[in-house]
Coordinates of C-alpha atoms in Angstrom, one line a residue:
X1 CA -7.3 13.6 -25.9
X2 CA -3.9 12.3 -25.1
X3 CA -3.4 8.6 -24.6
X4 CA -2.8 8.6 -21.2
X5 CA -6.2 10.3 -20.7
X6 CA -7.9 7.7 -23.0
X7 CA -6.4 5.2 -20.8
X8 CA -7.4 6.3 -17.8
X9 CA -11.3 7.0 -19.1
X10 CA -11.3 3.4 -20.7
X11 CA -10.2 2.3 -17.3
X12 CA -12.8 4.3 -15.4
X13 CA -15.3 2.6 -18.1
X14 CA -14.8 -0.7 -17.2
X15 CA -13.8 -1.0 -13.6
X16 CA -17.3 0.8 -12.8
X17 CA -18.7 -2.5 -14.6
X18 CA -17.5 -4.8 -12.1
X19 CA -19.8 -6.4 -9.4
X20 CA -19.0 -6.5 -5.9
X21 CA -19.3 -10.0 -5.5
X22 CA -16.7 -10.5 -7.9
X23 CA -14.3 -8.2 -7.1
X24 CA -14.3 -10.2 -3.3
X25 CA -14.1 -13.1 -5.1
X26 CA -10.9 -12.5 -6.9
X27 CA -9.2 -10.6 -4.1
X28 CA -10.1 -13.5 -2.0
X29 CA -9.0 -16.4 -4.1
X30 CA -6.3 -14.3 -6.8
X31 CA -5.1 -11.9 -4.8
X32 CA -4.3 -13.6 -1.0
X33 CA -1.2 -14.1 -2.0
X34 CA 1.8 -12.7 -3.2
X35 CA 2.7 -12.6 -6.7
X36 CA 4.0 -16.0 -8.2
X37 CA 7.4 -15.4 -8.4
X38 CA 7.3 -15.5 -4.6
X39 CA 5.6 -18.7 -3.7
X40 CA 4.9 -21.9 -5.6
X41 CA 1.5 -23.0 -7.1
X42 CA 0.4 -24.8 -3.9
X43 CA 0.2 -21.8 -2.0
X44 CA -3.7 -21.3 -3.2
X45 CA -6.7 -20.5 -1.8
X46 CA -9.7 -22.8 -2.9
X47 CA -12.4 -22.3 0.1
X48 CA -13.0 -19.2 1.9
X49 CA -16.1 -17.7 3.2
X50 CA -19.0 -16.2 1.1
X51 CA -19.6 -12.4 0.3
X52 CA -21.1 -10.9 3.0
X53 CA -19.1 -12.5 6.0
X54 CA -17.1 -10.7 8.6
X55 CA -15.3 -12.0 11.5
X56 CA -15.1 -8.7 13.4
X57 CA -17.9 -6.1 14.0
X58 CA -18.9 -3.0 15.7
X59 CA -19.9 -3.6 19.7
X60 CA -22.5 -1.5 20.9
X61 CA -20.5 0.7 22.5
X62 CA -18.8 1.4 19.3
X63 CA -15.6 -0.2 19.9
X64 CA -14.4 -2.2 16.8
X65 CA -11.2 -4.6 18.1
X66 CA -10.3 -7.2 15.5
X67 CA -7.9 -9.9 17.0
X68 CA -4.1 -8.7 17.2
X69 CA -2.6 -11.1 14.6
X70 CA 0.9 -11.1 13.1
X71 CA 2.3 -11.3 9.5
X72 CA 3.7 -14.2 7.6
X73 CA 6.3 -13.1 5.7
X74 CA 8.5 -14.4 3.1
X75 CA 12.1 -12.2 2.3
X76 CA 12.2 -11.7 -1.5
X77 CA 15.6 -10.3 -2.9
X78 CA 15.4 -7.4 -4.5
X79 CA 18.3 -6.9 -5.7
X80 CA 21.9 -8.7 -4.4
X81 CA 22.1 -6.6 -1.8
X82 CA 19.3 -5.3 -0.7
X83 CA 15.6 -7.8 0.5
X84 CA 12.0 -7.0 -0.1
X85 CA 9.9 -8.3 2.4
X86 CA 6.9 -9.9 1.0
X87 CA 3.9 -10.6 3.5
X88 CA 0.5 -12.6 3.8
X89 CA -2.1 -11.5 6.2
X90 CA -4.6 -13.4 8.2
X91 CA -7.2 -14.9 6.5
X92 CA -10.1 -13.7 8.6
X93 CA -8.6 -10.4 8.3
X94 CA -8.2 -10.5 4.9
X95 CA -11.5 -11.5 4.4
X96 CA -12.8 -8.1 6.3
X97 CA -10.8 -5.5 4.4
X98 CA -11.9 -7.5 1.0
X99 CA -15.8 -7.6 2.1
X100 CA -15.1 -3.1 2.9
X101 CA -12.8 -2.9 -0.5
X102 CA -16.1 -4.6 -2.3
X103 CA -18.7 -3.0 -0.5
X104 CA -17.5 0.2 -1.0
X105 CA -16.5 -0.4 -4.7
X106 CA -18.4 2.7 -5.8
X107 CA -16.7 5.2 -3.2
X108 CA -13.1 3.8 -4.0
X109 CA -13.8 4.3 -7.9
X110 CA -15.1 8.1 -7.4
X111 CA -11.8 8.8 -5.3
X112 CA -9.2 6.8 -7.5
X113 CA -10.9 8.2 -10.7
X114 CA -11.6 11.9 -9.4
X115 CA -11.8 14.6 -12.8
X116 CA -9.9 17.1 -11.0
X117 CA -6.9 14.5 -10.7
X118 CA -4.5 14.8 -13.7
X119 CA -2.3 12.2 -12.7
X120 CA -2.7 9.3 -15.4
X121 CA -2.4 5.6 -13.0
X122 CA -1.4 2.6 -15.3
X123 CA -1.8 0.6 -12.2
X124 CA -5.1 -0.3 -11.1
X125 CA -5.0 -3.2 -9.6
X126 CA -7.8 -5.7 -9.9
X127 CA -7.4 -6.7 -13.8
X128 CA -10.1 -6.1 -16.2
X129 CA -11.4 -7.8 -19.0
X130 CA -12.0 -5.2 -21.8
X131 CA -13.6 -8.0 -24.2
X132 CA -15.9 -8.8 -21.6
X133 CA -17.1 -5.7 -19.8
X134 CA -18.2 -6.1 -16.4
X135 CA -15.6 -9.4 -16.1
X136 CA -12.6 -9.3 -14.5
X137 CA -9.5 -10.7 -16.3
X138 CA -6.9 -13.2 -15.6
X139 CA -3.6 -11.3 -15.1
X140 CA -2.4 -10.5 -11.5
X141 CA 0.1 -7.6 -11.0
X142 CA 3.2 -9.2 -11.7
X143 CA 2.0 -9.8 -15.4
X144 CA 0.5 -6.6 -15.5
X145 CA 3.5 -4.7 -14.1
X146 CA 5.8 -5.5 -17.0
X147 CA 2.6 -4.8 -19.9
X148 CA 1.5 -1.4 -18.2
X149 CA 4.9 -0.3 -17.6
X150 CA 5.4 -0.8 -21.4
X151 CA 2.1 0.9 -22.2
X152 CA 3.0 4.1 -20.3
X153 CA 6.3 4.2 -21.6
X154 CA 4.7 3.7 -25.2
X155 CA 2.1 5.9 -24.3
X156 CA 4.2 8.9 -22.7
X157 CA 6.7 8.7 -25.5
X158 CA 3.7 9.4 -28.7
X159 CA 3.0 12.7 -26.5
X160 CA 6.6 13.6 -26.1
X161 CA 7.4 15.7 -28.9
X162 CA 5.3 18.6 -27.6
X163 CA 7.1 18.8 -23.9
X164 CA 11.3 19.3 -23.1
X165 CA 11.8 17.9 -20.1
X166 CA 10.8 14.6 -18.1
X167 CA 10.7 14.6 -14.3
X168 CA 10.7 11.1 -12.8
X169 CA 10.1 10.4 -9.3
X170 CA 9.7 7.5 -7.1
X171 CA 8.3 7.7 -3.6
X172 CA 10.7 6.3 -0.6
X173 CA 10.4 3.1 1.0
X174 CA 6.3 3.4 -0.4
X175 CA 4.4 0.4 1.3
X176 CA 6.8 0.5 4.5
X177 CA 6.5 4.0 5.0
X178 CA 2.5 4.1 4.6
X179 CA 0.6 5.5 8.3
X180 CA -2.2 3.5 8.6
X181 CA -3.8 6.3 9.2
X182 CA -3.5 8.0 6.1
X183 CA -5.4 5.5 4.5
X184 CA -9.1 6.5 6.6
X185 CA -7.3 10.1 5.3
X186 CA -7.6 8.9 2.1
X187 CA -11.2 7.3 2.0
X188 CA -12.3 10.6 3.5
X189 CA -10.6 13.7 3.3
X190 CA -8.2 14.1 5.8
X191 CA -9.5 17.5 7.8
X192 CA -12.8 15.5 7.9
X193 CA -11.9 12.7 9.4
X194 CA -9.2 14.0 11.9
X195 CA -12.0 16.0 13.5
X196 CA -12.2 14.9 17.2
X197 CA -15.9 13.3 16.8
X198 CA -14.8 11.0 13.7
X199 CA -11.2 10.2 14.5
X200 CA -12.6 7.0 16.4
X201 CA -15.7 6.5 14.8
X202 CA -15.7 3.0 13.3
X203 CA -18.9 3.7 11.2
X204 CA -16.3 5.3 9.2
X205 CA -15.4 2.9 6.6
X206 CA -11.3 4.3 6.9
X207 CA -11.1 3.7 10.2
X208 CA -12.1 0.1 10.3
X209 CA -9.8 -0.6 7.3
X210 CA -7.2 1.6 9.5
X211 CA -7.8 -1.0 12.3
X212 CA -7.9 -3.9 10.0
X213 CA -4.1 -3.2 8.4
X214 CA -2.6 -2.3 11.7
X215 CA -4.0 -5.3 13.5
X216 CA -3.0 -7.7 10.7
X217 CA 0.3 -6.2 11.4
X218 CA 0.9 -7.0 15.3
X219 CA -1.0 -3.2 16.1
X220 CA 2.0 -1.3 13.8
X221 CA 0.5 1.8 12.6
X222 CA 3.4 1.9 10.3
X223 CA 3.6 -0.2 6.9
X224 CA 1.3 -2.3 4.9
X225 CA 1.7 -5.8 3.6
X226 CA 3.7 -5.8 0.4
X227 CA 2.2 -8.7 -1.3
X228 CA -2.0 -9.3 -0.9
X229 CA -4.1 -7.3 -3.3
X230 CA -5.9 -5.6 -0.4
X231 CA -2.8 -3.3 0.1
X232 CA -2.6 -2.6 -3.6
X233 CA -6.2 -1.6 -3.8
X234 CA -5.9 0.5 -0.5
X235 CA -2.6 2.0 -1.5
X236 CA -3.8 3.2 -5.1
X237 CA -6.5 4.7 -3.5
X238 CA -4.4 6.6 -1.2
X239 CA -1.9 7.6 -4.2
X240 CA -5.3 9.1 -5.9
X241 CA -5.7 11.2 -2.8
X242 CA -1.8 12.0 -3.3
X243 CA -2.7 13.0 -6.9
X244 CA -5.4 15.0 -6.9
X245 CA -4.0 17.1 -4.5
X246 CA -0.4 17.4 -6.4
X247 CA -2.6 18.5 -9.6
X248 CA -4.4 21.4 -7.8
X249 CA -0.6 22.5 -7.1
X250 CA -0.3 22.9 -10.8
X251 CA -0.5 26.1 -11.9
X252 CA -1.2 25.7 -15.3
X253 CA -2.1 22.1 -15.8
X254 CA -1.8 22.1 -19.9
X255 CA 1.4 22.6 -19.3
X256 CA 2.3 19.2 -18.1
X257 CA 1.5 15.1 -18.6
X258 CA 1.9 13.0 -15.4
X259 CA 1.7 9.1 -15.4
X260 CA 2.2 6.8 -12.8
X261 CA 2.6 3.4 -12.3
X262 CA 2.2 3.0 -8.3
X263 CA 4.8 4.8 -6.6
X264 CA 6.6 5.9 -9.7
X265 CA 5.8 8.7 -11.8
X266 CA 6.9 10.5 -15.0
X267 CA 5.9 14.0 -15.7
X268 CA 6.6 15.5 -19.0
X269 CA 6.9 20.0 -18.7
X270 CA 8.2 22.2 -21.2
X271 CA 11.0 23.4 -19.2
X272 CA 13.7 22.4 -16.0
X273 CA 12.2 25.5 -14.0
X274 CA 8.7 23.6 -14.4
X275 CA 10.3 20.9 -13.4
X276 CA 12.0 21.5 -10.6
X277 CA 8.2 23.3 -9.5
X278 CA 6.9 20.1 -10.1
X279 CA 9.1 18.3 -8.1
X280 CA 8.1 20.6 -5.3
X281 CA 4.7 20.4 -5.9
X282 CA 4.8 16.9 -5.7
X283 CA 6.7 16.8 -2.4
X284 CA 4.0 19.2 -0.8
X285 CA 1.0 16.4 -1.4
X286 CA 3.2 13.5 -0.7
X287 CA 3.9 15.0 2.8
X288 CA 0.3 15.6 3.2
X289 CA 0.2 12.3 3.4
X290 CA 3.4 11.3 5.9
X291 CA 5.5 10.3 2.0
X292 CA 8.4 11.6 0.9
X293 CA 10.4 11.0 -2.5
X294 CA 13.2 9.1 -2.7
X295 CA 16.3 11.9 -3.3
X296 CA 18.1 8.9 -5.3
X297 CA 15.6 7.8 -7.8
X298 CA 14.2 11.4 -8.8
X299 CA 15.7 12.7 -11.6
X300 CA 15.1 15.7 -14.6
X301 CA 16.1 14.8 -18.2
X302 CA 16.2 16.8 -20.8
X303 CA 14.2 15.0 -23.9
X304 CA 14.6 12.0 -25.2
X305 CA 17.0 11.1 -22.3
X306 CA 15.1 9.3 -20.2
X307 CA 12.2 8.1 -22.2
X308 CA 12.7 4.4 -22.5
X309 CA 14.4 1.8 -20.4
X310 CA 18.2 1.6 -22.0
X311 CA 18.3 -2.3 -20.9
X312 CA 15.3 -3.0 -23.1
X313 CA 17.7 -1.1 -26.2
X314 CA 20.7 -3.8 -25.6
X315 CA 18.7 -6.6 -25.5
X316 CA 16.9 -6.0 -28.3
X317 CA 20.4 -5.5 -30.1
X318 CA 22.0 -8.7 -28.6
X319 CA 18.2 -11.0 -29.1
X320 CA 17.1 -9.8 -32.9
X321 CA 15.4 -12.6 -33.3
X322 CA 13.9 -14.0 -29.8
X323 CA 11.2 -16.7 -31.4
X324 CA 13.5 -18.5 -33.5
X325 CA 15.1 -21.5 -32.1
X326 CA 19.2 -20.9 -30.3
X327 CA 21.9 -22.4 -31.3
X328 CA 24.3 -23.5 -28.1
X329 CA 26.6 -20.8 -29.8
X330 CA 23.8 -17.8 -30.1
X331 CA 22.3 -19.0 -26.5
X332 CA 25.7 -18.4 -25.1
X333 CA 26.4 -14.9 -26.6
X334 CA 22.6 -13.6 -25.9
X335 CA 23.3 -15.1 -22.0
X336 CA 26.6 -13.3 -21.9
X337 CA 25.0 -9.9 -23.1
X338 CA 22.0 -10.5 -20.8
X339 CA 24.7 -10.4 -18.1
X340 CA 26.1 -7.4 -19.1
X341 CA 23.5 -5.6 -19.4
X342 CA 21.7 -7.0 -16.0
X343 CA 25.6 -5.7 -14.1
X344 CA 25.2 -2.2 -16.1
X345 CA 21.4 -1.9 -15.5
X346 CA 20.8 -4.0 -11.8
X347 CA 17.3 -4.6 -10.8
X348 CA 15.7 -4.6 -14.8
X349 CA 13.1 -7.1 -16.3
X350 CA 16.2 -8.5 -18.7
X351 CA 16.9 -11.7 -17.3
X352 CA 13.5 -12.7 -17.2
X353 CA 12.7 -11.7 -20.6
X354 CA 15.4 -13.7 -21.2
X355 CA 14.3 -16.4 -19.7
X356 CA 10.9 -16.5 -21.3
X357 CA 12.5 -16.2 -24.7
X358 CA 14.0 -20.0 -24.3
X359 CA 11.1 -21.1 -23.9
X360 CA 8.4 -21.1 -26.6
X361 CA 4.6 -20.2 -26.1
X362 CA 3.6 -23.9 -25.0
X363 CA 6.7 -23.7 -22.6
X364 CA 9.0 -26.2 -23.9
X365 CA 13.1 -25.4 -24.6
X366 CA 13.5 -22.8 -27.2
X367 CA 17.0 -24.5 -28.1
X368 CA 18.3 -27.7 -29.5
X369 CA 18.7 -30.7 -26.8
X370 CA 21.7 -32.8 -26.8
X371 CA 23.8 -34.6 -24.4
X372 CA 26.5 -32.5 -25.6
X373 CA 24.5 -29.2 -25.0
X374 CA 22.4 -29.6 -22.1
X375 CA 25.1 -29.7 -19.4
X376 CA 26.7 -26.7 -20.3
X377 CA 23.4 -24.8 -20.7
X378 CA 21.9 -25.8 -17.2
X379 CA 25.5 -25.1 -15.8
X380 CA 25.0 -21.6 -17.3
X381 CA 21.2 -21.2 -15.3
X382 CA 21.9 -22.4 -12.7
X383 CA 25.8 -19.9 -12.5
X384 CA 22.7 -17.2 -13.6
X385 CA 20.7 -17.9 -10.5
X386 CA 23.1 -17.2 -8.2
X387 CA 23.9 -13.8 -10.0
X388 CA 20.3 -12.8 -9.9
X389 CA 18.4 -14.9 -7.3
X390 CA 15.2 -13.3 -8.0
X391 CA 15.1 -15.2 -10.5
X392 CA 15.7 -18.6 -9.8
X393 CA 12.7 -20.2 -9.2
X394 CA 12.2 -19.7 -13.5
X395 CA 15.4 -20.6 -13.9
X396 CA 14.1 -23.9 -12.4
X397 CA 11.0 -23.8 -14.3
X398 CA 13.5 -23.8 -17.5
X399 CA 15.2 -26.6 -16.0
X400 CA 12.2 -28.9 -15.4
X401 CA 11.0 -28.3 -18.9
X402 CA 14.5 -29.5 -20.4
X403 CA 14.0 -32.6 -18.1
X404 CA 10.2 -33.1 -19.4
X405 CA 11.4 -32.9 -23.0
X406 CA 12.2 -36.1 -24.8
X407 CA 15.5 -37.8 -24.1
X408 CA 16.6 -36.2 -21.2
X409 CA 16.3 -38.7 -18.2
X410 CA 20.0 -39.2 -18.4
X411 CA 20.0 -35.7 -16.7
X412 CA 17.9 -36.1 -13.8
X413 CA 20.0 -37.3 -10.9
X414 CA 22.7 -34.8 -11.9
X415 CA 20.2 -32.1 -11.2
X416 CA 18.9 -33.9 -8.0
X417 CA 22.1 -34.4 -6.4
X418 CA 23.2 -30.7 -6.9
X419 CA 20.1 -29.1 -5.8
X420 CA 20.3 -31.4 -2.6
X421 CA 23.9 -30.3 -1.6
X422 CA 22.5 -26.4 -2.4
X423 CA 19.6 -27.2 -0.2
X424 CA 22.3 -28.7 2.3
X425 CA 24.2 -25.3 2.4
X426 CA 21.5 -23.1 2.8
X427 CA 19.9 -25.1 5.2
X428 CA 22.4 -24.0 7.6
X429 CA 20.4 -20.5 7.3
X430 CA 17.2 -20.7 7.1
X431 CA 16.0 -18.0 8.0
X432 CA 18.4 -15.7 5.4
X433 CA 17.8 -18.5 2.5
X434 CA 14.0 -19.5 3.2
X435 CA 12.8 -18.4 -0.4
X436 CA 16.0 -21.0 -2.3
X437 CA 15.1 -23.3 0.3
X438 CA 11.1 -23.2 -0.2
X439 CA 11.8 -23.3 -4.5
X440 CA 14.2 -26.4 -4.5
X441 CA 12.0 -28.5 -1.9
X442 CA 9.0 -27.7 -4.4
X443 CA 11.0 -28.3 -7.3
X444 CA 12.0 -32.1 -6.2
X445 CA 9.0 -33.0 -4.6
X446 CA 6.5 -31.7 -7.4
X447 CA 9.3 -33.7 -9.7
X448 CA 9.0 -36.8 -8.0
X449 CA 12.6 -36.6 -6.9
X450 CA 12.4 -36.3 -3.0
X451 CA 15.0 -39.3 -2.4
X452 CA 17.9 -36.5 -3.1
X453 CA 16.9 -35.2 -0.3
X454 CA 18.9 -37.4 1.7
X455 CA 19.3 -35.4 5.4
X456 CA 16.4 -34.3 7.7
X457 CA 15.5 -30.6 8.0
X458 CA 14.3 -29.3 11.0
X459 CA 12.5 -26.2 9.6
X460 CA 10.9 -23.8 11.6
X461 CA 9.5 -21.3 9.2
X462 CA 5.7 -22.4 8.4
X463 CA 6.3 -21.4 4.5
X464 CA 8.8 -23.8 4.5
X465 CA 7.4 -26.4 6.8
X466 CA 4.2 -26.3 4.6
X467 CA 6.4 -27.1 1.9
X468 CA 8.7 -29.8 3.6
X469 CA 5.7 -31.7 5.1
X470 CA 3.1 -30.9 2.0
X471 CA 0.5 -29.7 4.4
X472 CA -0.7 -26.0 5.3
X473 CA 1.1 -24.6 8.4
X474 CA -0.1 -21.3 7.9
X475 CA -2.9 -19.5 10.2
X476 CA -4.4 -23.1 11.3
X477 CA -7.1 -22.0 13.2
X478 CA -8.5 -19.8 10.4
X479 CA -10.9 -23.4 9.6
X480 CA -13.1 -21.7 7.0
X481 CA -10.2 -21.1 4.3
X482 CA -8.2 -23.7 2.3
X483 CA -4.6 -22.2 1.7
X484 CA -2.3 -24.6 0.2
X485 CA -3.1 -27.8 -2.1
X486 CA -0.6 -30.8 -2.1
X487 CA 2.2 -30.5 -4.1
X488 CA 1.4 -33.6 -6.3
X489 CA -2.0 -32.3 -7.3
X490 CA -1.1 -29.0 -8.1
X491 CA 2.5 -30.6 -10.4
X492 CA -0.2 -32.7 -12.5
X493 CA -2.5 -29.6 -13.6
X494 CA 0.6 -26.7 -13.7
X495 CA 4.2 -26.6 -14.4
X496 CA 6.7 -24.2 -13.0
X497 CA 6.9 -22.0 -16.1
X498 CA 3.2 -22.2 -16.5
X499 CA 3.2 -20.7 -12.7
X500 CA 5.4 -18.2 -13.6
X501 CA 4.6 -17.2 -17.2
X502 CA 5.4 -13.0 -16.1
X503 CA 6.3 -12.6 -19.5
X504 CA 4.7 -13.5 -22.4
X505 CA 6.9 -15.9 -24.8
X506 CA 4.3 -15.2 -27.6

C-alpha cells in the first residue's frame, strides 16, 4: 500500500470516530471564522446555540426560505498585486449548514471517502486527533495547510521512483467559481437530483445547504465564503464528487498516483502521453461540475523536476541552522536571502517560516537584544511588511515580543508613533487598507498604547469599527452568539505570535 493510500485509510479511520455533537461544536466555535492570520484573537465565538437548533425550517407547503443576509468580508492580499477576499457568514446561518454538516456526518464521510475514488485528499478539514481517537484536534487549516502540504510532498516523493512524469493542476478561481448548485450535485448524485421532482425538494439535504450558501451570500448562486469551515467541509465534499468521477476516467488506474491538497493536485504517470490524458480526464469531471483548471498553474514535469518546492531548497541553504540564536550579522544575511528568494518564488510560505525561526518555541526573540541592534532589526520588519503585507500582522507579533522582552521600554514610543502615522495614511483608504488598519488598532490597544493614536477615525467597516470601539459590530441582531471578546481580556491570556503560531518554531 502506498503512503498516500495509508493516509487516506488512517484518515477514513479516524474521522468516522468523531461524534456529531462535536464536530458542530468545533465548526461552531473553531471554525466561524477565518484563519488567524486574517483577524485578531478577539474575533471569537464563545456562546452560540446548542446542537440541535435551527433558525430556518421547512413550511408545510415545502418552501424552505432562510433570511436573505449578506457577507462580511475582509480583503486579504494575496500576493502584491492581486486580493483574496476572505468572508464570515451569518451566524444563524452558520449555525444551520453546521447542524446539516453534523447531522449528516455519516453521508459526507461515505462520499468524501468513496473506494472507487483514487484521488489521495491531504486536506480534510475538521482536524483529528490520532492519539485520541474519536477527539478532534487543535489545528485549524492554516496550521494544517503548511504540515499536510509537506506530508504530501514527503509522501509523493517516497513513491516517485516508480513513475516519469508529474502532472500538477490547480483548479481556477476554486471557491469563487463554485454553483451553488453543484454542491446538492455533490451530496446526491447530480442526475438524481436534477430530476424535475427533487430539484426543489428541500427534504433533500443538498438543496437546503444549496439555499443556506446562496442566501448567506445576498441570493448569489455563484461563490462560497472563503474563510468559515462550513465551505471547507462542503467544498471537499464536492472535490470527492470531482474525484471519483476523474478516477473512473482512468483507464488503467495502476498506472498513476493522484494527491490533492484542496484545489491542487499532483498526479504521478509513467509517461507525458499519460499525462496529457490525465489532464483531459481531469478537465472532463471538473466540468461536470461547472470547474475548470487554471491554464497558468498546470504544468507536466518530467521527474524530479517538480517534486519539491525550490524556495524550501534556498532557505534551507541560506538558514542551516534555524534554532540557534542570530547574530545581527547572520539575521541580516538570512533576511536578505529570504527576500530573494520570496521576489524569485512570490506567494511561498518563506517569510513566514522565517519569521517563526526568530522566534523560539515559547515565542520570545531568537536573536540578541541591544539598543544597538534592535532599531535596525525592527526597521528591517517593518521595510519586510510592506514587501509582503500578508505578513504583517506576525511581523507585529515579532515586534511585540521584542518590546515584552527585558530592557526594551526605551523602544516603545518609537514604535507607537510610527504605527500611528502608518495608521494616519491608510486611513485615508479604508476600504483598500482595512486589514493594516484592523492589525495596528489591535496591536496598540491590546499593548496599552492607544494614546498614539492621536486623530479620530471615522470607520465605517464593522471589522474595523469592532476593533476601534472594542465592541462587536458584526450581525447584532444575531442575540444568541457571542462574536468578539474585548481586546484587553483576550491580550492578557494570548499574544500575537501565540495567535498566529502557523508554523511551528519547535
Amino acid at each position: 500500500m502506498s503512503k498516500p493510500s495509508e493516509h487516506t485509510k488512517r484518515t477514513a479511520k479516524f474521522t468516522r470516530k468523531l461524534k456529531q455533537k462535536d464536530i458542530y461544536d468545533w465548526i461552531m466555535m473553531n471554525g466561524y471564522y477565518p484563519e488567524s492570520y486574517v483577524l485578531p484573537p478577539c474575533f471569537n465565538v464563545t456562546r452560540y446555540p446548542k446542537y440541535g437548533k435551527k433558525y430556518f425550517t421547512i413550511s408545510s407547503k415545502g418552501n424552505y426560505s432562510p433570511r436573505s443576509s449578506y457577507l462580511a468580508q475582509i480583503h486579504f492580499p494575496k500576493s502584491n498585486l492581486a486580493d483574496r477576499t476572505f468572508s464570515i457568514i451569518d451566524p444563524e446561518i452558520h449555525c444551520d449548514i453546521a447542524y446539516e454538516i453534523a447531522r449528516n456526518w455519516k453521508k459526507i464521510l461515505r462520499i468524501i471517502f468513496n473506494s472507487k475514488n483514487l484521488v489521495h485528499s491531504y486536506s480534510f478539514p475538521i482536524p483529528v486527533d490520532t492519539n485520541q481517537p474519536g477527539s478532534i484536534g487543535k489545528l485549524r487549516s492554516g496550521r494544517m495547510i503548511y504540515e499536510f502540504i509537506e506530508m504530501a510532498e514527503n509522501d509523493v516523493s517516497s513513491e516517485s521512483f516508480q513513475y516519469a512524469y508529474l502532472v500538477k493542476a490547480d483548479i481556477k478561481s476554486f471557491y469563487p467559481s463554485v454553483y451553488t448548485h453543484s454542491l446538492s450535485w455533490a451530496f446526491h448524485g447530480k442526475s438524481y437530483i436534477r430530476a424535475k421532482k427533487r430539484r426543489h425538494d428541500y427534504n433533500q439535504v443538498g438543496n437546503r445547504i444549496d439555499r443556506l450558501f446562496q442566501r448567506s451570500n445576498d441570493d448569489h448562486t455563484n461563490g462560497v465564503a472563503i474563510g468559515p469551515s462550513v465551505s471547507d467541509v462542503i467544498t471537499e465534499l464536492l472535490l470527492a464528487r470531482v474525484d471519483t468521477l476523474f478516477s473512473k476516467s482512468l483507464n488503467s488506474p495502476e498506472k498513476y498516483l493522484a494527491v490533492r491538497f484542496k484545489d491542487d493536485y499532483r498526479i504521478l504517470c509513467q509517461s507525458e502521453s499519460d499525462a496529457k490524458f490525465i489532464i483531459k480526464c481531469l478537465q472532463n469531471a471538473l466540468r461536470e461540475y461547472d470547474l475548470d483548471l487554471s491554464a497558468e498553474k498546470t504544468t507536466i514535469d518530467r521527474l524530479p523536476d517538480g517534486l519539491f518546492r525550490p524556495w524550501v531548497s534556498k532557505y534551507h541553504a541560506a538558514n542551516p541552522k534555524p534554532k540557534e540564536e542570530y547574530t545581527y550579522k547572520q539575521f541580516k544575511e538570512v533576511y536578505l536571502s529570504v527576500i530573494a528568494t520570496d521576489r524569485e518564488f512570490p506567494g511561498t510560505g518563506i517569510v513566514d517560516r522565517f519569521l517563526a525561526d526568530i522566534v523560539t518555541k515559547d515565542y520570545k526573540p531568537n536573536f540578541a537584544i541591544s539598543k544597538k541592534t534592535v532599531p535596525n532589526i525592527i526597521s528591517l520588519l517593518m521595510m519586510l511588511a510592506t514587501l509582503r503585507i500578508k505578513s504583517f500582522p506576525k511581523i507585529l507579533g515579532v515586534i511585540e515580543a521584542i518590546m515584552r522582552s527585558a530592557n526594551t521600554v526605551w523602544y516603545t514610543d518609537q514604535i507607537g508613533k510610527y504605527l500611528a502615522n502608518y495608521l494616519h495614511a491608510l486611513a485615508s483608504n479604508e476600504r483598500d487598507n482595512r486589514y493594516q488598519i484592523i492589525w495596528i488598532l489591535y496591536f496598540l490597544k491590546s499593548n496599552k498604547m492607544e494614546q498614539f493614536i492621536v486623530k479620530k477615525y471615522a470607520f465605517k467597516d464593522p471589522l474595523v469599527k469592532s476593533i476601534q470601539s472594542n465592541r462587536n459590530n458584526l450581525f447584532g441582531k444575531c442575540k444568541d452568539f457571542k462574536l468578539f471578546t474585548g481586546i484587553k481580556t483576550i491580550a492578557k491570556n494570548k499574544t500575537l505570535l501565540e495567535h498566529l503560531d502557523v508554523f511551528s518554531p519547535q
